XYZ file of C-alpha atoms in Angstrom:
666
model
C 119.268 107.625 78.752
C 116.413 109.765 78.642
C 116.145 113.716 79.376
C 116.721 114.085 82.587
C 113.751 114.559 84.815
C 112.310 117.390 86.725
C 111.923 117.237 90.505
C 108.269 115.787 91.693
C 106.394 117.450 94.518
C 105.527 115.847 97.427
C 101.772 114.941 97.982
C 100.437 115.758 101.255
C 98.562 112.973 102.707
C 96.762 112.310 105.930
C 95.845 114.407 108.990
C 97.908 117.540 109.990
C 99.638 115.609 112.749
C 102.426 114.217 110.357
C 105.772 115.033 109.747
C 104.757 116.508 106.173
C 104.851 120.133 107.641
C 107.050 122.101 105.453
C 105.976 124.490 102.856
C 104.095 123.793 99.953
C 103.483 120.264 101.075
C 107.373 119.453 101.420
C 108.205 116.542 103.495
C 110.475 116.433 106.615
C 113.487 115.840 104.215
C 112.702 118.754 101.810
C 112.020 121.063 105.023
C 115.327 120.033 106.730
C 117.691 119.717 103.702
C 116.143 122.349 101.237
C 118.204 123.166 98.237
C 121.241 120.648 99.392
C 119.004 117.556 98.484
C 118.499 119.291 94.763
C 120.325 117.537 91.994
C 122.341 120.378 91.291
C 123.843 120.362 94.953
C 124.217 116.508 94.681
C 126.217 116.734 91.866
C 129.155 118.144 93.995
C 127.951 116.224 97.348
C 128.393 113.051 95.724
C 131.971 113.262 94.311
C 133.698 110.309 95.771
C 130.586 109.176 97.725
C 131.288 105.506 97.503
C 134.734 105.845 99.534
C 132.718 107.708 102.383
C 130.551 104.546 103.064
C 131.421 102.676 105.946
C 131.484 99.315 104.172
C 134.957 98.746 102.991
C 135.996 97.086 99.796
C 137.536 93.670 100.199
C 141.218 93.759 101.328
C 143.701 92.287 103.650
C 142.091 91.956 107.239
C 139.339 94.467 105.962
C 136.666 91.636 106.975
C 135.832 88.765 109.405
C 138.212 85.679 108.891
C 136.675 82.538 107.282
C 136.816 81.059 110.904
C 134.968 84.044 112.452
C 132.225 82.340 114.504
C 129.871 85.065 113.430
C 129.828 83.774 110.045
C 129.763 79.816 110.979
C 126.220 79.076 109.731
C 126.921 81.048 106.354
C 130.183 79.371 105.755
C 128.612 75.813 106.438
C 125.938 76.475 104.108
C 128.044 78.073 101.426
C 130.641 75.439 101.446
C 127.816 72.782 100.788
C 126.475 74.708 97.872
C 129.808 75.441 96.128
C 130.424 73.689 93.122
C 126.757 72.464 92.769
C 124.081 73.421 90.422
C 122.798 77.001 91.001
C 118.936 77.107 91.900
C 117.029 77.948 88.345
C 113.895 79.561 88.435
C 112.026 78.456 84.935
C 109.338 79.699 83.107
C 107.038 77.229 84.021
C 107.504 78.537 87.666
C 106.877 81.931 86.647
C 103.679 81.187 84.748
C 102.281 79.358 87.950
C 101.307 82.607 89.334
C 99.036 83.604 86.283
C 97.717 79.911 85.985
C 96.923 78.730 89.445
C 97.912 81.818 91.826
C 101.272 80.191 93.064
C 103.918 82.572 94.114
C 106.341 80.596 96.040
C 107.385 78.286 93.202
C 109.042 81.075 91.577
C 109.847 83.394 94.300
C 111.436 80.716 96.495
C 114.008 79.677 93.848
C 114.999 83.354 93.321
C 115.398 83.603 96.826
C 117.562 80.714 97.144
C 119.688 82.051 94.198
C 120.095 85.383 95.860
C 120.899 83.893 99.520
C 123.534 81.594 98.200
C 125.188 84.534 96.202
C 125.141 86.743 99.367
C 126.998 83.944 101.202
C 129.416 83.316 98.506
C 130.314 86.973 98.653
C 130.699 86.912 102.490
C 133.219 83.735 101.693
C 135.041 85.596 99.266
C 135.197 88.791 101.440
C 136.831 86.643 104.327
C 139.033 84.818 101.926
C 140.509 88.028 100.363
C 140.758 89.356 103.985
C 142.810 86.355 105.102
C 144.903 85.657 101.624
C 144.062 88.199 98.695
C 146.294 85.750 96.480
C 145.215 82.251 97.691
C 143.253 79.581 95.974
C 140.285 79.758 98.287
C 139.686 83.548 97.475
C 139.851 82.685 93.779
C 137.558 79.767 94.221
C 134.950 81.856 96.148
C 135.372 84.924 93.400
C 134.464 82.491 90.840
C 131.111 81.335 92.919
C 130.335 85.125 92.893
C 130.995 85.585 89.260
C 128.618 82.973 88.451
C 125.966 84.014 90.838
C 126.230 87.785 89.428
C 126.108 86.498 85.802
C 123.039 84.390 86.547
C 121.272 87.322 87.652
C 122.226 89.344 84.952
C 121.097 86.641 82.384
C 118.046 86.160 84.515
C 115.015 87.290 81.979
C 113.121 89.546 85.028
C 114.152 90.708 88.123
C 110.654 91.457 88.807
C 108.367 88.685 90.762
C 105.799 87.316 88.637
C 102.735 88.476 91.096
C 103.892 92.273 90.460
C 104.773 92.023 86.678
C 102.298 93.609 84.411
C 102.907 91.468 81.437
C 99.910 89.316 81.809
C 97.549 92.272 82.391
C 99.209 94.239 79.333
C 99.432 91.411 76.977
C 98.043 88.315 78.454
C 101.341 86.418 78.095
C 103.031 84.520 81.019
C 106.544 85.044 79.780
C 108.602 88.143 80.867
C 109.276 90.850 78.522
C 113.029 91.794 78.957
C 112.497 94.801 76.846
C 109.681 96.158 79.247
C 111.298 95.565 82.651
C 108.963 96.073 85.731
C 110.521 97.726 88.605
C 108.987 96.179 91.825
C 110.716 94.936 95.241
C 112.234 92.073 93.351
C 114.035 94.273 90.675
C 115.228 96.566 93.541
C 116.734 93.772 95.758
C 118.764 92.551 92.567
C 119.722 95.989 91.667
C 121.029 96.799 95.179
C 122.586 93.189 95.712
C 124.822 93.847 92.567
C 125.525 97.403 93.466
C 127.043 95.951 96.791
C 129.093 93.328 95.211
C 130.460 95.666 92.778
C 131.338 98.132 95.729
C 133.091 95.625 97.938
C 134.848 93.057 95.371
C 134.930 95.507 92.280
C 138.859 95.148 91.512
C 138.609 91.296 92.227
C 135.594 90.795 89.721
C 137.945 92.651 87.199
C 140.633 90.462 87.746
C 138.802 87.306 87.464
C 136.144 88.321 85.026
C 136.910 91.186 82.984
C 133.672 92.835 81.616
C 131.191 91.558 84.310
C 131.288 94.965 86.059
C 130.230 96.658 82.791
C 127.660 94.185 82.285
C 126.386 94.856 85.665
C 126.145 98.410 84.869
C 124.449 98.179 81.892
C 121.718 95.753 83.255
C 121.086 97.831 86.385
C 120.903 100.910 84.237
C 118.298 99.279 81.778
C 116.196 97.377 84.363
C 116.221 99.880 87.096
C 117.929 103.372 86.627
C 116.052 103.719 83.398
C 112.605 102.849 84.151
C 113.006 104.648 87.615
C 113.428 108.075 85.741
C 111.288 107.855 82.598
C 108.285 106.740 84.459
C 106.109 108.469 86.790
C 103.154 105.817 86.876
C 104.875 103.386 89.633
C 102.045 103.134 92.259
C 104.830 102.882 94.773
C 106.069 106.403 94.197
C 103.048 107.672 96.236
C 102.172 110.293 93.900
C 98.596 109.643 94.478
C 99.035 110.182 98.392
C 98.870 106.360 99.006
C 102.259 105.578 100.585
C 103.188 102.056 101.603
C 106.140 100.135 102.421
C 107.101 99.586 98.721
C 108.394 103.136 98.410
C 111.284 103.088 101.019
C 112.026 99.226 100.349
C 112.688 100.252 96.513
C 113.976 103.666 96.932
C 116.643 102.814 99.526
C 117.745 99.879 97.072
C 117.905 102.354 94.002
C 120.000 104.531 96.248
C 122.814 101.884 96.594
C 122.240 101.283 92.579
C 122.774 104.858 91.866
C 125.760 105.573 94.375
C 127.777 102.483 93.393
C 126.919 101.658 89.669
C 125.807 105.175 87.752
C 129.080 106.562 86.735
C 127.996 109.858 84.982
C 127.638 112.456 87.613
C 124.959 114.489 86.585
C 122.896 111.141 86.144
C 123.742 109.843 89.658
C 122.607 113.274 91.170
C 119.047 113.249 89.472
C 118.687 109.288 90.263
C 119.417 110.165 93.986
C 117.354 113.445 94.277
C 114.334 111.454 92.799
C 114.971 108.894 95.686
C 115.060 111.668 98.170
C 111.910 112.725 97.038
C 110.424 109.698 97.291
C 111.596 108.911 100.646
C 110.417 112.292 101.669
C 106.787 111.249 100.753
C 106.978 108.204 102.898
C 108.364 110.038 105.783
C 106.007 112.948 105.148
C 102.849 110.264 105.462
C 104.372 108.855 108.982
C 101.953 110.114 111.998
C 103.265 111.955 114.884
C 103.551 108.863 117.058
C 105.675 107.034 114.643
C 103.222 104.023 114.129
C 103.231 101.848 110.930
C 99.635 100.816 110.313
C 101.122 97.694 108.532
C 102.378 96.593 111.953
C 105.841 95.554 113.381
C 106.865 92.853 110.904
C 106.404 95.416 107.923
C 108.081 98.111 109.820
C 111.529 96.291 108.702
C 110.577 96.519 105.123
C 109.034 100.014 105.515
C 110.516 102.331 108.007
C 113.613 100.372 108.438
C 114.541 100.390 104.612
C 113.835 104.255 104.919
C 116.212 104.605 107.892
C 118.725 102.425 105.882
C 118.314 104.777 102.863
C 119.113 107.836 105.155
C 122.036 106.456 106.415
C 123.544 105.948 103.234
C 122.741 109.345 102.090
C 124.410 110.831 105.388
C 127.430 108.921 104.429
C 127.573 109.766 100.725
C 127.500 113.253 101.436
C 129.530 113.495 104.448
C 126.999 114.299 106.744
C 125.411 117.178 104.693
C 122.172 115.588 104.438
C 121.659 114.731 108.291
C 119.291 111.874 108.825
C 118.795 112.594 112.535
C 115.264 113.861 112.146
C 112.194 113.930 114.658
C 110.459 111.475 112.403
C 113.385 108.989 112.518
C 113.276 109.227 116.480
C 109.688 108.212 116.271
C 110.112 105.298 113.740
C 112.930 104.010 115.872
C 110.616 103.561 118.979
C 107.728 101.771 117.228
C 109.132 98.289 117.503
C 109.899 98.208 121.234
C 106.537 99.564 121.582
C 104.958 96.556 120.123
C 107.026 93.771 121.904
C 105.286 91.448 124.115
C 108.414 89.350 125.256
C 111.033 87.459 123.531
C 110.614 86.962 119.859
C 106.827 87.823 120.448
C 105.229 90.938 119.025
C 101.543 92.264 118.725
C 100.931 91.436 115.036
C 98.324 93.399 112.946
C 97.635 93.183 109.181
C 99.921 90.998 107.312
C 102.412 90.103 109.891
C 103.377 86.985 111.768
C 103.424 87.236 115.723
C 107.074 86.032 116.143
C 110.048 88.094 114.662
C 111.883 86.833 111.739
C 115.340 85.114 112.163
C 116.875 87.555 109.680
C 115.996 91.123 111.036
C 118.901 93.531 111.113
C 118.607 94.921 114.720
C 122.270 95.887 114.744
C 120.983 98.718 112.223
C 118.091 99.666 114.418
C 120.495 99.756 117.659
C 122.879 102.039 115.656
C 120.078 104.534 115.044
C 118.849 104.115 118.457
C 122.278 104.900 119.847
C 122.837 107.863 117.546
C 119.496 109.337 118.728
C 120.107 108.971 122.374
C 116.952 106.574 122.530
C 118.176 104.230 125.369
C 114.981 102.183 125.193
C 115.065 101.452 121.608
C 118.944 100.517 121.890
C 118.581 98.053 124.405
C 115.507 96.500 122.902
C 117.587 96.001 119.646
C 120.538 95.021 121.428
C 118.755 92.506 123.402
C 117.296 90.532 120.139
C 120.309 90.778 118.023
C 121.719 87.395 117.182
C 125.347 88.611 116.087
C 124.995 85.809 113.314
C 123.598 87.457 109.995
C 121.358 85.594 108.048
C 121.512 85.471 104.056
C 117.801 85.938 103.903
C 118.153 89.473 105.304
C 119.878 90.599 101.710
C 123.510 91.415 101.189
C 123.346 94.897 102.118
C 122.101 94.262 105.449
C 124.497 91.356 106.133
C 127.769 93.269 105.286
C 126.491 95.893 107.846
C 126.025 93.242 110.394
C 129.326 91.861 109.928
C 130.830 95.314 110.704
C 128.963 95.604 113.903
C 131.192 95.295 116.820
C 129.613 94.663 119.994
C 131.211 94.939 123.241
C 132.320 91.305 124.305
C 132.382 92.404 128.074
C 129.204 94.090 127.987
C 126.107 92.284 129.901
C 123.242 91.154 127.706
C 120.724 93.963 127.097
C 117.372 93.759 128.661
C 114.528 94.715 126.356
C 112.740 97.712 128.166
C 108.950 96.253 127.793
C 107.363 99.562 128.706
C 104.458 99.247 131.245
C 102.064 100.972 128.475
C 102.223 102.439 125.163
C 99.560 103.960 123.322
C 99.651 105.181 119.416
C 96.535 107.377 118.913
C 97.064 107.506 115.098
C 96.411 103.755 114.844
C 94.489 103.428 118.162
C 96.727 100.873 119.238
C 97.274 100.128 123.073
C 99.852 97.880 124.660
C 99.736 97.326 128.501
C 101.428 94.972 130.689
C 100.857 93.898 134.200
C 104.780 94.292 135.114
C 106.842 97.052 133.214
C 110.543 96.120 132.417
C 109.620 92.221 132.607
C 107.364 90.031 130.314
C 105.936 88.361 133.643
C 102.197 88.370 134.032
C 99.549 89.522 131.686
C 100.076 91.604 128.540
C 96.774 93.110 126.659
C 96.778 94.782 123.542
C 93.708 96.431 121.862
C 93.308 97.848 118.375
C 90.788 100.325 117.049
C 91.536 101.625 113.446
C 89.908 101.136 110.079
C 89.552 98.559 107.674
C 91.316 100.447 104.803
C 94.791 100.108 106.281
C 97.667 98.623 104.186
C 97.989 94.957 104.324
C 94.511 95.279 106.054
C 92.828 92.405 107.935
C 89.280 92.958 109.382
C 90.458 93.420 112.869
C 88.776 96.709 114.039
C 88.473 96.210 117.872
C 90.624 93.200 118.300
C 92.310 92.290 121.280
C 95.418 90.290 122.013
C 96.348 89.004 125.572
C 99.604 87.455 126.377
C 100.897 85.528 129.497
C 104.492 85.765 130.293
C 105.309 87.384 126.977
C 103.639 84.577 124.975
C 100.470 85.313 123.001
C 97.391 83.125 123.917
C 94.427 85.085 122.751
C 95.843 85.831 119.307
C 95.461 87.333 115.729
C 96.424 84.294 113.331
C 98.494 86.662 111.256
C 99.995 86.108 107.612
C 99.547 82.955 105.838
C 101.404 82.282 102.705
C 100.698 84.767 99.982
C 98.989 83.745 96.530
C 97.275 85.526 93.965
C 94.202 85.696 96.131
C 96.040 87.865 98.723
C 95.856 90.977 97.223
C 92.900 90.104 94.597
C 89.231 90.670 94.918
C 88.703 87.704 96.949
C 91.428 88.415 99.705
C 88.578 88.221 102.325
C 87.656 84.850 101.384
C 90.765 84.005 103.315
C 90.117 82.808 106.814
C 92.867 85.021 108.096
C 91.634 88.154 107.048
C 88.293 88.067 108.083
C 86.647 89.491 111.050
C 84.931 86.189 112.038
C 88.450 84.508 112.912
C 89.839 87.685 114.924
C 88.977 88.643 118.480
C 85.760 90.670 117.525
C 82.270 90.792 117.973
C 79.730 89.422 115.090
C 76.483 91.195 115.797
C 73.961 89.413 113.810
C 76.621 87.276 112.302
C 77.954 90.219 110.362
C 81.403 90.311 109.089
C 83.148 93.859 109.306
C 83.279 95.925 106.154
C 86.103 97.063 103.982
C 87.474 100.351 103.556
C 88.353 103.561 105.625
C 84.624 104.074 106.746
C 84.541 100.914 108.587
C 86.439 102.249 111.481
C 86.374 102.598 115.285
C 85.561 105.452 117.346
C 87.530 106.316 120.380
C 85.557 106.938 123.348
C 87.884 106.735 125.883
C 91.621 107.173 125.363
C 93.964 105.082 127.747
C 96.830 106.464 130.086
C 99.655 104.801 131.751
C 97.530 105.013 135.203
C 94.197 103.907 133.521
C 95.134 101.451 130.637
C 91.530 101.217 129.061
C 90.546 101.773 125.702
C 86.864 102.149 124.765
C 85.841 102.001 121.038
C 82.459 102.212 119.170
C 82.506 99.597 116.714
C 79.183 100.086 115.073
C 80.555 101.522 111.870
C 82.984 98.768 111.424
C 79.777 96.472 110.702
C 77.966 99.428 108.806
C 75.699 99.986 111.438
C 74.057 103.505 112.064
C 76.207 104.783 115.074
C 79.616 103.837 116.445
C 77.900 103.398 120.054
C 75.595 100.732 118.749
C 78.648 98.448 119.917
C 80.700 99.785 122.479
C 83.877 97.541 123.577
C 86.197 98.591 126.508
C 89.353 96.650 126.880
C 91.004 97.286 130.340
C 94.143 95.918 132.111
C 93.490 95.738 135.810
C 96.864 95.380 137.525
C 95.380 95.633 140.793
C 93.111 92.665 140.227
C 95.939 91.007 137.766
C 93.336 90.559 135.043
C 92.474 91.872 131.636
C 89.035 92.482 131.072
C 87.146 92.970 127.821
C 83.628 94.506 128.189
C 81.111 94.458 125.100
C 77.896 96.448 125.463
C 75.313 96.842 122.690
C 72.136 98.348 121.414
C 71.431 96.867 117.959
C 69.013 97.988 115.208
C 66.959 95.207 113.590
C 68.947 92.646 111.810
C 69.986 94.013 108.056
C 68.844 91.832 105.323
C 70.713 88.670 104.758
C 71.940 88.866 108.572
C 71.101 86.111 111.054
C 69.522 86.342 114.534
C 72.685 85.310 116.361
C 74.816 87.990 118.217
C 78.282 86.150 118.495
C 81.686 87.460 119.954
C 84.742 85.586 118.845
C 88.026 84.864 120.709
C 90.979 82.875 118.729
C 93.330 80.928 120.887
C 96.591 79.192 120.264
C 97.789 76.295 122.275
C 95.720 73.999 124.157
C 92.078 74.952 125.300
C 89.913 73.060 127.834
C 86.400 74.118 128.848
C 85.727 73.930 132.375
C 82.576 74.438 134.796
C 80.791 77.604 135.448
C 81.594 79.550 132.644
C 85.248 79.078 132.566
C 87.870 77.793 130.084
C 91.819 77.534 130.369
C 94.403 78.438 127.589
C 97.799 76.834 127.966
C 100.656 77.191 125.649
C 100.977 73.725 125.378
C 101.876 72.892 121.441
C 103.147 76.173 120.474
C 106.456 75.637 118.768
C 109.432 76.573 120.663
C 107.467 77.385 123.710
C 108.580 74.606 126.381
C 105.507 75.147 128.739
C 104.670 77.825 131.316
C 101.793 79.498 132.608
C 98.439 79.955 130.826
C 95.428 81.591 131.233
C 91.950 81.133 132.778
C 88.903 82.498 131.108
C 85.725 83.683 133.003
C 82.798 85.384 131.198
C 79.289 86.868 132.060
C 76.589 86.140 131.280
C 77.068 82.365 131.974
C 74.118 81.420 129.797
C 76.252 82.436 126.729
C 76.721 79.270 124.475
C 79.998 78.635 123.565
C 80.710 76.980 120.351
C 84.020 75.514 119.682
C 85.779 75.506 116.007
C 89.502 73.933 115.397
C 91.422 75.480 112.656
C 93.733 73.102 111.497
C 96.802 74.797 109.984
C 98.038 73.305 106.812
C 99.926 76.715 105.924
C 103.482 76.596 106.887
C 103.806 80.224 107.742
C 100.867 79.980 110.188
C 101.696 76.592 111.449
C 105.460 77.447 112.204
C 103.950 80.208 114.475
C 100.991 78.431 116.197
C 101.538 74.567 115.870
C 99.041 72.235 114.119
C 95.813 74.369 115.393
C 94.124 77.198 116.433
C 90.830 77.204 118.405
C 87.890 79.617 118.112
C 85.725 80.148 120.967
C 82.280 81.513 119.812
C 80.136 82.888 122.591
C 76.414 83.090 121.269
C 74.482 85.397 123.261
C 71.138 84.412 125.025
C 68.340 85.288 122.897
C 66.988 87.781 125.425
C 70.113 89.946 125.122
C 70.699 90.023 121.410
C 68.890 93.609 120.773
C 70.831 94.918 123.715
C 73.125 93.286 126.166
C 76.681 92.890 127.596
C 78.931 90.538 127.946
C 82.419 90.639 129.917
C 85.378 88.340 129.274
C 88.068 88.171 132.164
C 91.468 86.756 131.690
C 93.804 85.889 134.717
C 96.588 83.646 135.160
C 96.024 80.174 135.659
C 96.259 78.869 139.122
């Protein structure tokens, strides 16, 4: 192994209203834990760490039985898979990313392999719990052994889209001697670590030598690159901290705790993980907002919470994770809730929550913090049936969650008003505590956010919890998604978001293309007024002012645009448009009206829609149908989305106003 590293210093980032308020730029963990988080202290604190983790090893009656209803879905699929050929990612799949930009050919097979292994682990735990010496336990253990060994044999744990092999060498074949430590590698390392933790003695009994191989591979592909190199972009040493940081660090924590046997090396690896997590937590604004949105919360903030819980248990509570930043983070998901499984989506996020989210993890944190709203929200969405797509560590924790069988189902809090000033996001609903009626969400922010879409000034309007004026969200990732042509993708463009297009301009990219808050909303007056001129490169923010208001007395959402524009810049048009993107079925009416109904949105049986009214009535309405052939988009919205472009009359192009009023359909 390399010479043990010296500690890294956290890099201050962003405005002062963040949690990195300790001495010398220290984040909340360094401030709260001090010397206890040093490698020297950890060497003692981590003695017998694995036995303190609340995930028990396999044993009689230690895990749910094979006939437990919670694992019925896992059991059915695992039984179908056992004895069949394992998914086999090939070099031709890997090379496709570099050839034609396709990511899913390789990543889909990798995910299928790891999900099958997760299901096999659950079935092995259930079989050992029922009958440790039975033939069923042996058969499931063999399935686990085969899957774990295939991961050890896999040439690269990195996803092709992240590997630097092509940029370094021009090759499209991974180099085992130069492993790239990315999200995929962290996931494999953690999966193998959890397997070793829960099934270690059983693996020794069925396949002596496998655990040694697992340790060697994790050391060489994950622990060693982590400690040897400081140029990983996800460390956040340059001040740019994003969701890769906690996702990888939390996985490396599991790998270090369960697979690194040398105490001093383990302590240094854990200390380095703490320093990394501290940089992430120091970047969190005081209101707990995540600029990547609700969907990425789970693989950013959620991963940080999982890492903190693991550290608490491993150190017998010496490293207490119940910090103010954690309380702020735990509240973010329910503040973005529209109703049911629908959430306000910004950046690269779908509007519908994924099936595999570990709501039990969030519920446990919320209960511990005494946040009854966050706890009720998480409990209302927990299915009680773990999904292998969540990853082995999350599945294991879900299986240990014991809900109160006699308790009434929790109701989501659905607050009447939320405002997060750090990202300039307002969510206001007509009736607090219920999804009924209108919900208006409005966003300012800037176009240098993580996973950014050009959406400064955008609004979303939902009726009875179902979004009808929408943000399209995340299409399937390809090489283009994070390349120089990102904004050639329709879903990322401002012209396909609910924003203006003065003189046909697209919004610019970067933090300077931003909104200026002219009026902050309050619970009593939920109106967010923004100056949007800078988002289009205009001279002054106030050259375009947008006010988004929820008028509860009138049961209406009102989006009011007012502008005073300079002459069109070179390359612009003479047109001034305001765009709204609608889901479901759109019907234009008479007298400057239209209706939007939820017909055609998947898994929405029907219900009320919204009526749109606008002034001036002389605005020309241009209708564009977006036929959705991307499965991620069509899975949320159905076959199409409809863009309504309101083109302003000639006499109002230089200076004018346009008001859209949204009400429930009669």
